[in-house]
PDB file of C-alpha atoms in Angstrom:
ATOM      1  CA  UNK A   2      46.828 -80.515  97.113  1.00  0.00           C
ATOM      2  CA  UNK A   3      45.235 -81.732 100.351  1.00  0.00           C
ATOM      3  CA  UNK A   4      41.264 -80.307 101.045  1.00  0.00           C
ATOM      4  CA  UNK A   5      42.046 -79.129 103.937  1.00  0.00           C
ATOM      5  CA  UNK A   6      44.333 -76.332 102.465  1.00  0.00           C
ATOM      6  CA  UNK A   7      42.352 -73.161 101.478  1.00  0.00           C
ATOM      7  CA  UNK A   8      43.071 -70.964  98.543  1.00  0.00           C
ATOM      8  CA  UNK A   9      44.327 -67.857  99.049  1.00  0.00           C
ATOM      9  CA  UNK A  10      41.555 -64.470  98.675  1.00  0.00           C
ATOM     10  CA  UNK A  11      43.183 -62.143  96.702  1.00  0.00           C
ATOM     11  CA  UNK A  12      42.459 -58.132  98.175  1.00  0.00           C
ATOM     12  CA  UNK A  13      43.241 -55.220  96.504  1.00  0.00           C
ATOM     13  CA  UNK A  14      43.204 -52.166  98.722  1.00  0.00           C
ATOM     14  CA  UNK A  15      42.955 -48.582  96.883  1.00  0.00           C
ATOM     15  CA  UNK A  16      44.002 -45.826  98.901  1.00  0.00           C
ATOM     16  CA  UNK A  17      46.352 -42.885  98.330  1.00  0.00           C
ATOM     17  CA  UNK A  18      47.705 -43.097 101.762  1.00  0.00           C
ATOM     18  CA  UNK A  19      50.547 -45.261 101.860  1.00  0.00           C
ATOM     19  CA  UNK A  20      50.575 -45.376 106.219  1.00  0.00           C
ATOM     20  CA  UNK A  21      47.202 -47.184 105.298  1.00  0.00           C
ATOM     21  CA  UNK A  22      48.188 -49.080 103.045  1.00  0.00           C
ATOM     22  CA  UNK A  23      51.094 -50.671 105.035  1.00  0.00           C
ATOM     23  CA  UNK A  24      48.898 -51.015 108.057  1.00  0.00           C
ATOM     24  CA  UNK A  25      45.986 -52.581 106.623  1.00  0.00           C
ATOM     25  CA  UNK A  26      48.109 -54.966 104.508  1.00  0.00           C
ATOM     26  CA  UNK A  27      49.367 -56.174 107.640  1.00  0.00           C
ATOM     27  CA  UNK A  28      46.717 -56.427 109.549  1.00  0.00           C
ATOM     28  CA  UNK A  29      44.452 -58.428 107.393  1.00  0.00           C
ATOM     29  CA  UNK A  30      47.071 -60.697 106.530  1.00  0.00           C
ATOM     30  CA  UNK A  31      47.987 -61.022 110.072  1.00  0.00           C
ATOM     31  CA  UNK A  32      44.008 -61.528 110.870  1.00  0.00           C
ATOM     32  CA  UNK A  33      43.416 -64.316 108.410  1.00  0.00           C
ATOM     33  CA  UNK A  34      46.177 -66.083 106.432  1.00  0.00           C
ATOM     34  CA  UNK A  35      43.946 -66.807 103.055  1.00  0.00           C
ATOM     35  CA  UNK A  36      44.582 -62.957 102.537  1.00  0.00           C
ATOM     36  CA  UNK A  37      46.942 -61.775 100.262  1.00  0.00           C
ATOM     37  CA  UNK A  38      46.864 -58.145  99.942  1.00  0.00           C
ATOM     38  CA  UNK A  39      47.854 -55.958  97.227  1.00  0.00           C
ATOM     39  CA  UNK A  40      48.036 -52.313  97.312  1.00  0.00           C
ATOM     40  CA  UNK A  41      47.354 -49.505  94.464  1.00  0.00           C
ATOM     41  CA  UNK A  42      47.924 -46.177  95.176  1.00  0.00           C
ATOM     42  CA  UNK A  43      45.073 -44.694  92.200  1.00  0.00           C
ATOM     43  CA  UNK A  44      42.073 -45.810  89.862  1.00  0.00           C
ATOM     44  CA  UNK A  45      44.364 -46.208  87.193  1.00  0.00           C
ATOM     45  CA  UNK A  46      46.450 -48.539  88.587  1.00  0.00           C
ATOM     46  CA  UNK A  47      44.132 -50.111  90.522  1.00  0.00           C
ATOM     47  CA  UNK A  48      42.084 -51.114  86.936  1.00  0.00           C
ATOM     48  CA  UNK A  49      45.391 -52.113  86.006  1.00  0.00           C
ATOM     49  CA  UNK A  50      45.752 -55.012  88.273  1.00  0.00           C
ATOM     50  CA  UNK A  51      41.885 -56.034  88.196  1.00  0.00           C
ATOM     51  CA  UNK A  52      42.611 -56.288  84.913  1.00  0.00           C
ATOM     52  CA  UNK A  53      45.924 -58.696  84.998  1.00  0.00           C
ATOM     53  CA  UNK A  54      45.290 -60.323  88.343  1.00  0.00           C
ATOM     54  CA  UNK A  55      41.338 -60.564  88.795  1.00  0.00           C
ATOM     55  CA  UNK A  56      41.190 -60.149  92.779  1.00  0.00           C
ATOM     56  CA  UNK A  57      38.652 -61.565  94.563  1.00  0.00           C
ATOM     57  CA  UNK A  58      37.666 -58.311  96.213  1.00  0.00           C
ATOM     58  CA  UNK A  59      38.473 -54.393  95.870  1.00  0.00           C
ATOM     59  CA  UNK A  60      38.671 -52.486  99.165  1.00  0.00           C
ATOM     60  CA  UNK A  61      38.705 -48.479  98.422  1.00  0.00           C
ATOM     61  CA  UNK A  62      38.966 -45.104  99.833  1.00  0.00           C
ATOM     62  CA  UNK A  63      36.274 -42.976  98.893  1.00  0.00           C
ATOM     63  CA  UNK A  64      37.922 -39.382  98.599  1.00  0.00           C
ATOM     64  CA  UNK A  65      41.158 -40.039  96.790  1.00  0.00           C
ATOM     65  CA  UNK A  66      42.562 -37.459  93.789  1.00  0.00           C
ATOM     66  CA  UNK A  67      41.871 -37.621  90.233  1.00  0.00           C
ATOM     67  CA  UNK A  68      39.511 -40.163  90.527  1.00  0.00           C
ATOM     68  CA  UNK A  69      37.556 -40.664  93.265  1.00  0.00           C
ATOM     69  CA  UNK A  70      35.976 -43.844  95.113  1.00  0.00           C
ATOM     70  CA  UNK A  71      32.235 -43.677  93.503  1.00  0.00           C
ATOM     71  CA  UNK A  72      34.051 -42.763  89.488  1.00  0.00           C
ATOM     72  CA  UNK A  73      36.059 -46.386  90.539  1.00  0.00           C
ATOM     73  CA  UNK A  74      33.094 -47.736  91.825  1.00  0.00           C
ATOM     74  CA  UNK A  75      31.384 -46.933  88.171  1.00  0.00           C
ATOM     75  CA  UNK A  76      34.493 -48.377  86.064  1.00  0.00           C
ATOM     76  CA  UNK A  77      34.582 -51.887  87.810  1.00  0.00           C
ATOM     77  CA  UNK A  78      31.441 -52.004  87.476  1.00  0.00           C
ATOM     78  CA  UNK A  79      31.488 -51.628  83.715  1.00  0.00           C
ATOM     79  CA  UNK A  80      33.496 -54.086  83.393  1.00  0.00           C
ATOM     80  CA  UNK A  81      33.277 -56.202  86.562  1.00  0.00           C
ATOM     81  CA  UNK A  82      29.827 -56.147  87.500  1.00  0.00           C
ATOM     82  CA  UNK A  83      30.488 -58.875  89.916  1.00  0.00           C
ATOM     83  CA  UNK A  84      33.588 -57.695  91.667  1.00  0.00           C
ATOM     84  CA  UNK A  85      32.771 -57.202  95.592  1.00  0.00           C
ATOM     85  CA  UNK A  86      33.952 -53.789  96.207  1.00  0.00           C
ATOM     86  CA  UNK A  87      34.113 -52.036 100.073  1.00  0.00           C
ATOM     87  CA  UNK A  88      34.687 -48.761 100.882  1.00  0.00           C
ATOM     88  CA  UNK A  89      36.916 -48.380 103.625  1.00  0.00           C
ATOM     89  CA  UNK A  90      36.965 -44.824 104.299  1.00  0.00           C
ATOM     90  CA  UNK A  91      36.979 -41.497 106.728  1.00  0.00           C
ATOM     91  CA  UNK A  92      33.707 -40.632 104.846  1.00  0.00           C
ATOM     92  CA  UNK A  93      30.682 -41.020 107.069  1.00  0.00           C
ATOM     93  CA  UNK A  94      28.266 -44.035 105.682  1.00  0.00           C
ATOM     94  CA  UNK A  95      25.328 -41.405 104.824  1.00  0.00           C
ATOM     95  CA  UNK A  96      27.904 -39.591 102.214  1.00  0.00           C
ATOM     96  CA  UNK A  97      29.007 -42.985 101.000  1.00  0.00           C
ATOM     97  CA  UNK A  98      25.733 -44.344 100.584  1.00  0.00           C
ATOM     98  CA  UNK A  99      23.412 -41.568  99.326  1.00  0.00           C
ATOM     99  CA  UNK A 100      25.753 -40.833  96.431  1.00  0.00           C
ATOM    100  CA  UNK A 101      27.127 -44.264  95.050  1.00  0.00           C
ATOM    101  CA  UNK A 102      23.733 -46.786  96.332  1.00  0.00           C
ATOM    102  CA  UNK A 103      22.898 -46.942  92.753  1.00  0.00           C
ATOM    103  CA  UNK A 104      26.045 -47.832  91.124  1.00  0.00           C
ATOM    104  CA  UNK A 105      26.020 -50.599  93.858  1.00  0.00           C
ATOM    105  CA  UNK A 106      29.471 -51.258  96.412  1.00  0.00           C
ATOM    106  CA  UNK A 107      29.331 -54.515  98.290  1.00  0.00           C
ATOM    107  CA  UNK A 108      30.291 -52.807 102.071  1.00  0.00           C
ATOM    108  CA  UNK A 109      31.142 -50.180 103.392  1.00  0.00           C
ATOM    109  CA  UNK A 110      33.680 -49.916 106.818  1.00  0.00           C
ATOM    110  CA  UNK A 111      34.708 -46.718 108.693  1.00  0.00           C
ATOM    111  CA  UNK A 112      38.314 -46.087 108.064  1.00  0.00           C
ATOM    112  CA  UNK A 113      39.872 -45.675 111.778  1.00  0.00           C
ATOM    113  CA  UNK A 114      42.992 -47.196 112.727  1.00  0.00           C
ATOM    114  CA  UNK A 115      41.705 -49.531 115.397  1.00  0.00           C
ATOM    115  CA  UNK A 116      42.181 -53.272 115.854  1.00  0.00           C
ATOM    116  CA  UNK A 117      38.228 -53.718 116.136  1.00  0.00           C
ATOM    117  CA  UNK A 118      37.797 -51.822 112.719  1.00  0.00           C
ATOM    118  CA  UNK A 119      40.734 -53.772 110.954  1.00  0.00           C
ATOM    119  CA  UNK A 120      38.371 -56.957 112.115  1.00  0.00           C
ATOM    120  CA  UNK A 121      35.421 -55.690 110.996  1.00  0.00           C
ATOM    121  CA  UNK A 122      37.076 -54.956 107.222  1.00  0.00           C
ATOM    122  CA  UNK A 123      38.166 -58.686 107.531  1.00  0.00           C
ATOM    123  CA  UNK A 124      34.793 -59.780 108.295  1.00  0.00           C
ATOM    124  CA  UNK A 125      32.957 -57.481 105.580  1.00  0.00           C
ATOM    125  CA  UNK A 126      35.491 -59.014 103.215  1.00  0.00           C
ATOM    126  CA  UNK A 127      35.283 -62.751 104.345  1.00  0.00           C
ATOM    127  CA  UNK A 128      31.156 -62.315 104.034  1.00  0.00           C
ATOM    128  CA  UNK A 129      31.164 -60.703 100.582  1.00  0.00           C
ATOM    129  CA  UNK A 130      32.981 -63.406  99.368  1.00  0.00           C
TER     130      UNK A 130
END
């Protein structure tokens, strides 16, 4: 394989929206072509696929059922202490922050369906890495 050719950065996106889903899929693999994006609807499956496929970096809602974004946060980190996670959520950074700084995410990006916050996710995610 030549240098020049970059591997691929494996994102998994958790969010319970599937419009999201589908539109931030395509827009970060549409923004840089390393990404390859996989979606999970849940914590459970989510865990499922850090488990089998070890991405590179988690990208999460915050306010999702059953399990929310900081009781993810607190399982990959069990297990993954490493793992970059970012929350991408409608949850305003003081929420985010105050309640999961000690269990430690890597970012955090304002969920908003804009081109300029789509770039800023890619960015978060290029720079954690």
């Amino acid at each position: 394989m030549s240098s020049s050719v970059q591997e691929a950065i494996q994102v998994l996106h958790v969010d319970d929206e599937p419009d999201f889903q589908d539109l931030t899929e395509g827009f970060l693999e549409r923004e840089d072509e390393q990404f390859s994006v996989v979606v999970a609807s849940g914590a459970t499956e989510a865990l499922e696929i850090i488990d089998n496929d070890k991405p590179d970096c988690v990208i999460s809602d915050f306010d999702m059922p059953r399990v929310d974004g900081l009781e993810f946060l607190r399982m990959i980190r069990i297990k993954y202490p490493q793992l970059p996670v970012v929350f991408f959520t409608s949850q305003d950074r003081e929420t985010i922050i105050g309640s999961a700084i000690a269990v430690g995410p890597t970012g955090y990006v304002k969920k908003e369906a804009t081109a300029e916050q789509y770039e800023f996710l890619a960015e978060q995610i290029r720079s954690t890495l």
